CSV table of C-alpha atoms in Angstrom, one decimal:
chain,number,residue,atom,x,y,z
F,1,MET,CA,7.3,-35.6,73.8
F,2,LEU,CA,5.7,-32.9,76.2
F,3,ASN,CA,8.4,-31.0,75.3
F,4,LEU,CA,9.2,-31.3,71.6
F,5,TRP,CA,5.2,-29.9,71.7
F,6,LEU,CA,6.2,-27.2,73.4
F,7,PHE,CA,8.6,-26.1,71.7
F,8,GLY,CA,7.4,-26.8,68.1
F,9,ILE,CA,4.6,-23.8,69.2
F,10,ARG,CA,6.8,-21.7,70.8
F,11,GLN,CA,9.2,-21.3,68.7
F,12,LEU,CA,7.6,-22.8,65.0
F,13,GLY,CA,3.9,-21.7,65.6
F,14,TRP,CA,1.0,-23.8,66.1
F,15,LYS,CA,0.1,-24.5,62.5
F,16,THR,CA,3.5,-25.7,61.2
F,17,THR,CA,4.3,-27.6,64.4
F,18,LEU,CA,0.4,-29.6,63.5
F,19,VAL,CA,1.7,-29.9,59.5
F,20,MET,CA,4.8,-31.7,60.7
F,21,VAL,CA,2.8,-34.5,63.5
F,22,ILE,CA,0.4,-35.1,60.8
F,23,LYS,CA,2.7,-35.9,58.3
F,24,TRP,CA,4.8,-37.7,60.7
F,25,LEU,CA,2.0,-40.0,61.8
F,26,GLY,CA,1.3,-40.3,58.5
F,27,TRP,CA,5.0,-41.6,57.2
F,28,TRP,CA,4.7,-43.7,60.3
F,29,LEU,CA,1.7,-45.4,59.6
F,30,THR,CA,3.2,-46.3,56.0
F,31,THR,CA,6.3,-46.8,56.0
F,32,GLY,CA,8.3,-45.0,59.6
F,33,ARG,CA,6.7,-48.6,61.5
F,34,LYS,CA,9.6,-50.5,59.5
F,35,TYR,CA,12.5,-48.4,61.1
F,36,GLN,CA,14.4,-48.8,64.0
F,37,GLN,CA,13.2,-46.1,66.1
F,38,ASN,CA,16.3,-44.4,68.3
F,39,TRP,CA,13.9,-42.4,71.7
F,40,ARG,CA,17.2,-41.3,72.8
F,41,LEU,CA,18.3,-39.6,70.0
F,42,GLY,CA,15.3,-37.4,70.1
F,43,ARG,CA,15.8,-37.0,73.8
F,44,VAL,CA,19.6,-35.9,73.5
F,45,LEU,CA,18.7,-33.6,70.0
F,46,PHE,CA,16.6,-32.1,71.4
F,47,ASP,CA,18.2,-31.4,74.7
F,48,PHE,CA,20.7,-29.4,72.0
F,49,VAL,CA,17.6,-27.5,69.7
F,50,GLY,CA,15.7,-27.1,72.2
F,51,HIS,CA,18.0,-24.2,73.3
F,52,GLU,CA,18.4,-22.9,69.9
F,53,ARG,CA,17.1,-19.5,68.9
F,54,VAL,CA,15.1,-20.1,65.8
F,55,VAL,CA,15.5,-17.2,63.5
F,56,LYS,CA,12.2,-17.0,61.4
F,57,PHE,CA,13.2,-16.7,57.4
F,58,ASP,CA,11.5,-15.8,54.0
F,59,GLY,CA,8.5,-18.3,55.4
F,60,LYS,CA,10.8,-20.6,57.1
F,61,CYS,CA,12.2,-21.6,60.1
F,62,VAL,CA,15.6,-22.1,60.3
F,63,ILE,CA,15.8,-24.3,63.8
F,64,PHE,CA,19.8,-25.0,62.8
F,65,SER,CA,21.8,-23.8,59.9
F,66,LEU,CA,23.2,-27.7,59.4
F,67,VAL,CA,19.7,-28.8,58.5
F,68,PRO,CA,16.9,-27.5,56.2
F,69,PRO,CA,14.8,-24.7,57.0
F,70,VAL,CA,10.6,-26.0,58.4
F,71,PRO,CA,8.7,-26.3,56.3
F,72,SER,CA,10.6,-27.7,53.2
F,73,PRO,CA,10.7,-31.2,51.3
F,74,ALA,CA,14.3,-31.2,52.2
F,75,PHE,CA,13.4,-30.6,56.2
F,76,ASP,CA,10.2,-33.4,55.3
F,77,ASN,CA,13.4,-35.6,53.5
F,78,MET,CA,15.2,-35.2,57.1
F,79,MET,CA,12.3,-36.3,58.9
F,80,LEU,CA,10.2,-39.1,57.0
F,81,PRO,CA,12.9,-40.7,55.1
F,82,ARG,CA,11.1,-42.7,52.1
F,83,LYS,CA,13.5,-45.2,51.4
F,84,PRO,CA,15.1,-47.8,53.8
F,85,ARG,CA,17.9,-46.4,56.1
F,86,LYS,CA,20.5,-49.5,57.6
F,87,ALA,CA,20.3,-49.7,60.9
F,88,GLU,CA,23.5,-51.2,62.8
F,89,ASN,CA,23.3,-53.3,66.4
F,90,ASN,CA,19.3,-52.1,66.0
F,91,ARG,CA,20.5,-48.8,67.5
F,92,VAL,CA,22.0,-46.4,65.0
F,93,VAL,CA,20.3,-45.4,62.3
F,94,LEU,CA,22.9,-44.9,59.5
F,95,TYR,CA,22.5,-42.8,56.2
F,96,PRO,CA,24.4,-40.4,54.3
F,97,CYS,CA,22.6,-37.4,54.6
F,98,PHE,CA,25.0,-34.3,54.9
F,99,ALA,CA,27.6,-33.7,52.0
F,100,ASP,CA,29.9,-31.8,51.1
F,101,VAL,CA,31.1,-31.1,47.6
F,102,ALA,CA,34.3,-29.7,46.9
F,103,LEU,CA,33.4,-28.0,43.0
F,104,THR,CA,37.4,-26.6,42.7
F,105,GLY,CA,40.3,-26.8,43.9
F,106,ARG,CA,41.1,-23.5,42.4
F,107,CYS,CA,41.3,-20.7,44.9
F,108,GLN,CA,42.9,-17.1,44.9
F,109,PHE,CA,43.6,-17.2,48.4
F,110,ASN,CA,46.9,-18.9,50.7
F,111,CYS,CA,44.6,-18.8,53.9
F,112,TRP,CA,46.7,-20.0,56.9
F,113,HIS,CA,44.6,-22.9,57.7
F,114,CYS,CA,43.0,-24.7,54.7
F,115,SER,CA,42.6,-27.5,55.1
F,116,ALA,CA,42.3,-28.3,51.6
F,117,ALA,CA,45.9,-27.6,51.2
F,118,GLY,CA,48.3,-30.9,50.3
F,119,ARG,CA,46.0,-32.6,48.7
F,120,VAL,CA,46.8,-33.6,44.5
F,121,ASN,CA,45.1,-30.8,42.9
F,122,SER,CA,44.6,-30.7,39.3
F,123,ASP,CA,44.3,-27.5,37.3
F,124,ASP,CA,41.0,-29.1,35.4
F,125,ASP,CA,37.9,-29.1,37.1
F,126,LEU,CA,35.7,-31.8,36.6
F,127,PRO,CA,32.9,-31.1,34.1
F,128,LEU,CA,29.0,-30.3,34.6
F,129,ASP,CA,28.1,-33.4,33.7
F,130,ALA,CA,30.1,-35.3,36.0
F,131,TRP,CA,28.9,-32.5,39.3
F,132,ARG,CA,25.2,-33.7,37.3
F,133,ARG,CA,25.6,-37.2,37.9
F,134,ILE,CA,27.3,-36.6,41.7
F,135,VAL,CA,24.3,-34.5,42.7
F,136,SER,CA,22.1,-36.8,41.6
F,137,GLN,CA,23.5,-39.6,43.3
F,138,LEU,CA,24.0,-37.9,46.7
F,139,GLN,CA,19.9,-37.1,46.3
F,140,GLU,CA,18.9,-40.5,45.4
F,141,ALA,CA,21.4,-41.5,48.4
F,142,SER,CA,18.8,-39.7,50.3
F,143,VAL,CA,21.1,-36.9,51.2
F,144,TYR,CA,18.8,-33.7,52.6
F,145,TYR,CA,22.0,-31.1,52.9
F,146,ILE,CA,24.6,-30.4,49.9
F,147,GLY,CA,27.6,-27.7,50.8
F,148,PHE,CA,28.9,-26.5,47.9
F,149,THR,CA,32.6,-25.2,48.5
F,150,GLY,CA,36.2,-25.5,47.0
F,151,GLY,CA,38.4,-24.0,46.0
F,152,GLU,CA,37.0,-21.7,45.6
F,153,PRO,CA,33.5,-22.7,43.7
F,154,LEU,CA,32.5,-18.4,42.6
F,155,LEU,CA,35.5,-19.5,40.3
F,156,ARG,CA,33.0,-21.6,38.2
F,157,ASP,CA,31.4,-20.3,35.5
F,158,ASP,CA,28.5,-23.0,35.7
F,159,LEU,CA,27.8,-23.0,39.2
F,160,GLU,CA,24.4,-21.7,38.9
F,161,ASP,CA,23.7,-24.8,36.5
F,162,ILE,CA,24.8,-27.0,39.6
F,163,LEU,CA,22.9,-26.2,42.0
F,164,ALA,CA,19.9,-25.9,39.7
F,165,SER,CA,20.3,-29.5,39.0
F,166,ALA,CA,19.6,-30.6,42.4
F,167,ASP,CA,15.5,-30.9,43.7
F,168,GLU,CA,14.2,-29.9,46.2
F,169,ARG,CA,14.8,-33.2,48.5
F,170,SER,CA,17.8,-31.3,49.6
F,171,VAL,CA,18.8,-27.8,51.1
F,172,LEU,CA,21.5,-26.1,49.0
F,173,ALA,CA,24.4,-24.3,51.0
F,174,LEU,CA,27.4,-22.4,49.1
F,175,ALA,CA,30.9,-21.9,51.1
F,176,THR,CA,32.8,-18.5,50.0
F,177,SER,CA,35.4,-16.3,50.4
F,178,GLY,CA,33.4,-13.7,48.7
F,179,LEU,CA,35.5,-13.3,46.1
F,180,GLY,CA,34.4,-12.1,42.9
F,181,LEU,CA,30.2,-11.9,43.8
F,182,THR,CA,28.4,-9.5,42.4
F,183,ALA,CA,24.7,-8.4,43.3
F,184,GLU,CA,23.4,-9.8,39.5
F,185,ARG,CA,25.1,-13.4,40.5
F,186,ALA,CA,23.7,-13.4,44.2
F,187,LYS,CA,20.3,-13.4,42.4
F,188,ARG,CA,20.8,-15.9,40.1
F,189,LEU,CA,22.7,-18.3,43.0
F,190,LYS,CA,19.2,-17.7,44.5
F,191,GLU,CA,17.0,-18.7,41.5
F,192,ALA,CA,19.6,-21.7,40.9
F,193,GLY,CA,18.0,-23.0,44.6
F,194,LEU,CA,20.7,-22.0,46.8
F,195,PHE,CA,19.3,-21.1,50.3
F,196,TYR,CA,22.6,-20.9,52.8
F,197,MET,CA,25.3,-19.0,52.0
F,198,LEU,CA,28.2,-19.5,54.1
F,199,VAL,CA,30.8,-16.5,53.7
F,200,SER,CA,34.5,-16.6,55.6
F,201,LEU,CA,35.3,-14.0,57.4
F,202,ASP,CA,37.7,-14.8,60.6
F,203,HIS,CA,37.8,-11.5,62.4
F,204,PRO,CA,36.1,-8.3,63.2
F,205,ARG,CA,39.6,-6.4,62.7
F,206,PRO,CA,40.1,-6.1,58.5
F,207,GLN,CA,43.9,-6.4,59.1
F,208,VAL,CA,43.8,-9.8,61.2
F,209,HIS,CA,41.4,-11.3,58.7
F,210,ASP,CA,43.9,-10.2,55.8
F,211,SER,CA,46.6,-11.9,57.6
F,212,HIS,CA,44.9,-15.1,57.9
F,213,ARG,CA,43.1,-15.5,54.2
F,214,ARG,CA,46.9,-13.9,53.1
F,215,PHE,CA,44.8,-11.9,50.4
F,216,ASP,CA,44.7,-8.1,51.0
F,217,GLY,CA,41.3,-6.9,50.4
F,218,ALA,CA,40.0,-10.1,51.7
F,219,TYR,CA,37.6,-8.9,54.4
F,220,ALA,CA,36.3,-5.8,52.5
F,221,ALA,CA,35.3,-8.7,49.7
F,222,ALA,CA,33.6,-10.6,52.4
F,223,VAL,CA,31.6,-7.9,53.6
F,224,GLN,CA,30.6,-7.0,50.3
F,225,ALA,CA,29.5,-10.5,49.1
F,226,MET,CA,27.2,-11.1,53.0
F,227,ARG,CA,25.7,-7.4,51.3
F,228,TYR,CA,25.3,-8.9,48.2
F,229,ALA,CA,23.2,-12.4,49.9
F,230,ARG,CA,21.4,-10.5,52.0
F,231,ALA,CA,19.5,-8.1,49.3
F,232,ALA,CA,19.3,-11.1,46.8
F,233,ASN,CA,17.0,-12.6,50.2
F,234,ILE,CA,19.4,-15.2,50.3
F,235,TYR,CA,19.7,-16.4,54.5
F,236,THR,CA,23.4,-15.6,55.0
F,237,ILE,CA,26.4,-16.8,57.4
F,238,LEU,CA,28.7,-15.3,58.4
F,239,GLN,CA,31.7,-18.4,58.7
F,240,ALA,CA,34.5,-18.4,60.9
F,241,ALA,CA,37.4,-20.1,61.8
F,242,ILE,CA,38.1,-18.7,66.0
F,243,THR,CA,41.3,-19.6,67.2
F,244,LYS,CA,42.5,-19.7,70.9
F,245,GLU,CA,43.3,-15.9,71.8
F,246,PHE,CA,40.1,-14.6,69.6
F,247,VAL,CA,38.2,-16.5,72.1
F,248,ALA,CA,40.8,-14.8,74.8
F,249,GLU,CA,40.0,-11.1,73.1
F,250,LYS,CA,36.3,-11.9,72.8
F,251,ALA,CA,36.0,-10.9,69.4
F,252,ILE,CA,32.5,-12.6,68.8
F,253,GLN,CA,31.0,-9.0,70.0
F,254,PRO,CA,32.8,-7.0,67.6
F,255,LEU,CA,31.7,-9.5,65.1
F,256,ALA,CA,28.3,-9.9,66.3
F,257,GLU,CA,28.1,-6.1,66.0
F,258,LEU,CA,29.4,-6.3,62.5
F,259,GLY,CA,26.6,-9.1,61.8
F,260,LYS,CA,24.5,-7.0,63.1
F,261,ASP,CA,25.3,-4.1,61.2
F,262,ILE,CA,25.1,-6.2,57.7
F,263,GLY,CA,21.8,-7.4,58.5
F,264,ILE,CA,22.6,-11.2,58.6
F,265,GLN,CA,21.2,-13.8,60.5
F,266,GLU,CA,24.0,-16.0,61.5
F,267,ILE,CA,27.2,-16.5,62.7
F,268,ARG,CA,28.9,-19.7,62.7
F,269,CYS,CA,32.1,-20.1,64.5
F,270,ARG,CA,34.6,-23.5,64.0
F,271,GLY,CA,37.8,-23.8,66.6
F,272,ILE,CA,41.0,-24.3,64.0
F,273,VAL,CA,41.9,-28.1,63.0
F,274,PRO,CA,44.8,-30.1,62.5
F,275,ALA,CA,44.3,-30.9,58.8
F,276,GLY,CA,45.5,-29.5,55.7
F,277,ARG,CA,48.6,-26.9,56.3
F,278,LEU,CA,47.5,-27.1,60.2
F,279,ALA,CA,48.0,-30.9,59.9
F,280,LYS,CA,51.4,-30.8,62.1
F,281,ILE,CA,49.9,-27.5,64.7
F,282,ASN,CA,50.6,-27.8,68.4
F,283,ARG,CA,47.4,-29.3,70.0
F,284,ALA,CA,47.6,-27.2,72.8
F,285,ALA,CA,46.9,-24.1,70.1
F,286,LEU,CA,43.5,-26.0,69.2
F,287,LEU,CA,40.7,-24.9,71.1
F,288,THR,CA,40.2,-27.1,74.7
F,289,GLU,CA,37.0,-27.7,76.4
F,290,GLN,CA,37.3,-25.0,78.8
F,291,ASP,CA,37.3,-22.2,75.6
F,292,ALA,CA,34.2,-23.3,74.4
F,293,ASN,CA,32.6,-23.1,77.1
F,294,THR,CA,34.1,-19.3,77.8
F,295,PHE,CA,32.6,-18.9,74.4
F,296,VAL,CA,29.4,-20.0,75.0
F,297,GLN,CA,28.7,-17.9,77.7
F,298,ILE,CA,28.9,-14.7,75.5
F,299,ALA,CA,27.2,-16.2,72.5
F,300,GLU,CA,24.4,-16.8,74.5
F,301,GLN,CA,24.2,-13.2,76.1
F,302,ILE,CA,24.4,-11.7,72.4
F,303,ASN,CA,21.3,-14.6,71.1
F,304,ARG,CA,18.9,-13.6,73.8
F,305,GLN,CA,19.0,-10.2,71.6
F,306,PRO,CA,17.3,-10.9,68.6
F,307,ASP,CA,18.4,-7.9,66.6
F,308,TYR,CA,22.0,-9.3,66.8
F,309,PRO,CA,22.9,-12.4,64.4
F,310,LYS,CA,22.2,-15.6,65.8
F,311,ILE,CA,25.4,-17.4,67.1
F,312,SER,CA,26.6,-20.9,67.0
F,313,LEU,CA,29.6,-23.2,67.9
F,314,PHE,CA,30.0,-26.2,66.2
F,315,GLU,CA,32.4,-28.1,68.7
F,316,GLU,CA,28.9,-27.8,71.1
F,317,PHE,CA,27.2,-30.4,68.8
F,318,GLU,CA,30.1,-32.3,68.7
F,319,ARG,CA,30.8,-32.9,71.9
F,320,PRO,CA,31.4,-36.3,72.9
F,321,SER,CA,27.9,-35.8,75.3
F,322,ARG,CA,25.9,-35.5,71.9
F,323,GLY,CA,26.3,-35.4,68.4
F,324,GLY,CA,30.3,-36.4,68.7
F,325,CYS,CA,32.1,-36.8,65.3
F,326,ASN,CA,29.6,-38.3,61.8
F,327,ALA,CA,32.6,-38.1,59.4
F,328,GLY,CA,31.7,-41.0,57.3
F,329,SER,CA,28.5,-41.9,58.8
F,330,SER,CA,26.3,-39.7,58.2
F,331,LEU,CA,28.7,-37.2,56.6
F,332,VAL,CA,30.9,-37.0,53.5
F,333,TYR,CA,33.2,-35.2,51.7
F,334,VAL,CA,33.2,-35.2,48.1
F,335,ASP,CA,36.7,-33.8,46.7
F,336,SER,CA,37.8,-31.8,43.2
F,337,ARG,CA,38.7,-34.5,41.5
F,338,GLY,CA,35.9,-36.8,43.0
F,339,ASN,CA,37.7,-38.9,45.8
F,340,VAL,CA,34.7,-39.9,48.4
F,341,CYS,CA,36.0,-38.9,52.3
F,342,PRO,CA,34.6,-39.0,55.5
F,343,CYS,CA,34.7,-35.3,55.9
F,344,ASP,CA,36.8,-31.8,54.7
F,345,PHE,CA,39.3,-32.2,57.2
F,346,VAL,CA,40.0,-35.8,56.5
F,347,PRO,CA,42.0,-36.8,53.1
F,348,LEU,CA,41.5,-40.8,53.4
F,349,SER,CA,39.8,-42.1,50.5
F,350,PHE,CA,37.2,-44.6,49.7
F,351,GLY,CA,36.8,-44.3,46.0
F,352,ASN,CA,36.2,-42.2,42.8
F,353,LEU,CA,32.7,-40.8,41.8
F,354,CYS,CA,34.3,-40.9,38.3
F,355,GLU,CA,34.9,-44.6,38.4
F,356,GLU,CA,31.9,-45.7,40.9
F,357,SER,CA,29.0,-45.1,42.0
F,358,PHE,CA,28.6,-43.5,44.9
F,359,GLU,CA,26.5,-46.6,46.9
F,360,ASP,CA,29.7,-48.4,46.1
F,361,VAL,CA,32.0,-46.4,47.7
F,362,TRP,CA,29.6,-45.7,50.5
F,363,SER,CA,29.0,-48.7,51.2
F,364,ARG,CA,32.9,-49.4,51.7
F,365,MET,CA,33.0,-46.4,53.8
F,366,ARG,CA,29.9,-47.5,56.4
F,367,ALA,CA,32.1,-50.7,56.5
F,368,SER,CA,34.9,-49.1,57.9
F,369,LEU,CA,33.8,-46.3,60.0
F,370,GLY,CA,30.2,-47.2,60.4
F,371,MET,CA,29.3,-45.3,63.4
F,372,PRO,CA,29.8,-41.8,64.6
F,373,GLN,CA,32.7,-41.7,67.4
F,374,LYS,CA,32.7,-40.0,70.6
F,375,ASP,CA,36.6,-38.7,69.0
F,376,CYS,CA,36.8,-36.3,66.3
F,377,LEU,CA,38.6,-38.1,63.3
F,378,ALA,CA,40.0,-35.3,61.9
F,379,ARG,CA,42.2,-35.5,64.7
F,380,TYR,CA,43.2,-39.1,65.2
F,381,VAL,CA,44.3,-38.4,61.4
F,382,ALA,CA,46.2,-35.5,61.3
F,383,ASP,CA,49.8,-37.2,62.5
F,384,HIS,CA,49.0,-40.2,59.8
F,385,VAL,CA,48.9,-37.9,56.9
F,386,ALA,CA,50.9,-35.1,58.1
F,387,GLU,CA,54.7,-37.1,56.3
F,388,GLN,CA,52.2,-37.4,53.1
F,389,TYR,CA,51.4,-33.5,52.6
F,390,GLY,CA,51.3,-33.0,48.8
F,391,LYS,CA,50.1,-36.4,48.0
F,392,LEU,CA,47.0,-36.6,49.9
F,393,PRO,CA,44.0,-38.3,49.8
F,394,LEU,CA,45.4,-41.5,50.7
F,395,PRO,CA,44.2,-44.3,48.8
F,396,PRO,CA,41.3,-46.9,49.9
F,397,LYS,CA,43.5,-49.8,51.2
F,398,VAL,CA,45.7,-47.1,53.5
F,399,SER,CA,41.8,-45.1,54.6
F,400,ARG,CA,40.4,-48.7,55.4
F,401,GLU,CA,43.1,-49.5,57.8
F,402,ILE,CA,43.5,-46.3,59.4
F,403,CYS,CA,39.7,-46.1,60.4
F,404,ARG,CA,40.2,-50.4,61.2
F,405,ARG,CA,42.4,-48.8,64.4
F,406,TYR,CA,40.3,-45.2,65.2
F,407,ARG,CA,36.9,-47.2,65.4
F,408,THR,CA,35.6,-48.4,68.7
F,409,PRO,CA,32.2,-49.4,70.1
F,410,GLU,CA,31.8,-46.3,72.3
F,411,LEU,CA,29.2,-43.9,70.9
F,412,PRO,CA,28.4,-40.2,72.0
F,413,GLY,CA,25.7,-39.7,74.3
F,414,MET,CA,22.9,-39.0,71.3
F,415,TYR,CA,23.2,-42.7,70.2
């Protein structure tokens, strides 16, 4: 507890820390005593975030860009939930807290590692009213982070209306290639409530990124989009899908130089995943723990320099000793046709929100997956779905059986 106090005062300031403590005490005295508390989760979580470089932006502090900024109503929704959250075995608090929603299956690119490839897509997007209902149901379920993705979400003319349908209980993020973003639209997205914008850029060399995305001009579009986002005062994240070769050539250093030049806040990297077009990839091509350690060592050196964007590696959070895989336990993905899946890399459907309520689908998913796991669900599922390319996601009955075989009682270190 003392470490948490020191972290808060040092990184967030004593006033913000004091307000948070007072809010927590008020919540505990009125509602929180009804909740199962997992003190081990707090200790392991602090081991992770305690070494994060906090970024101050627009009057707020971003501890980790996969959670809401501090202070904000969305952060309060995360830390001080207003509705009961079910616990299993009196140990793990389970609730949907993070949701990615694919607003369209349309995209101008043909990325070599696209995780959405292989799904049954329709050129007809779900209408605005459908997405408003879905966003409302996610917020009623206490989701505090909603990421809008695709396809390419900028292809929707009503994107701003969808964002504006969410209230402050959730922080809003947008994942985009950047193609088609203008200065005027970046301002409109900010006004609609967007806080995080994640722009895909996989390599500091334009020809490599364009090759990965199979689109001439992809690099230029991404760089220009980040400049527009910065000018609109949006927290801007360069998002890179990285390979073993990226790590070996230490490409993160020139990528950090690029981010510094643009003035973005963060670079978030993640190793390629055996999903979509890469479902059959040789597992030897994926990042190893040694690759991750090499990357982190370089990133830590850059993170000590505050004039560079903050750098993070998603695999660090997903280590078995930390958060592990949360697909289907606290993370959900809604595809462009309304199917609810454990995550965007796992094409297993547990129901469709055009036909059922989110609560009903979530209950079914929770019964099948339930608890976080040490091993990545996407890696386990890849072999099961590779032969169904073009017919995904798999239907609920098949999905439940696959997850039944995947699930084990052994939990990640955080839990």
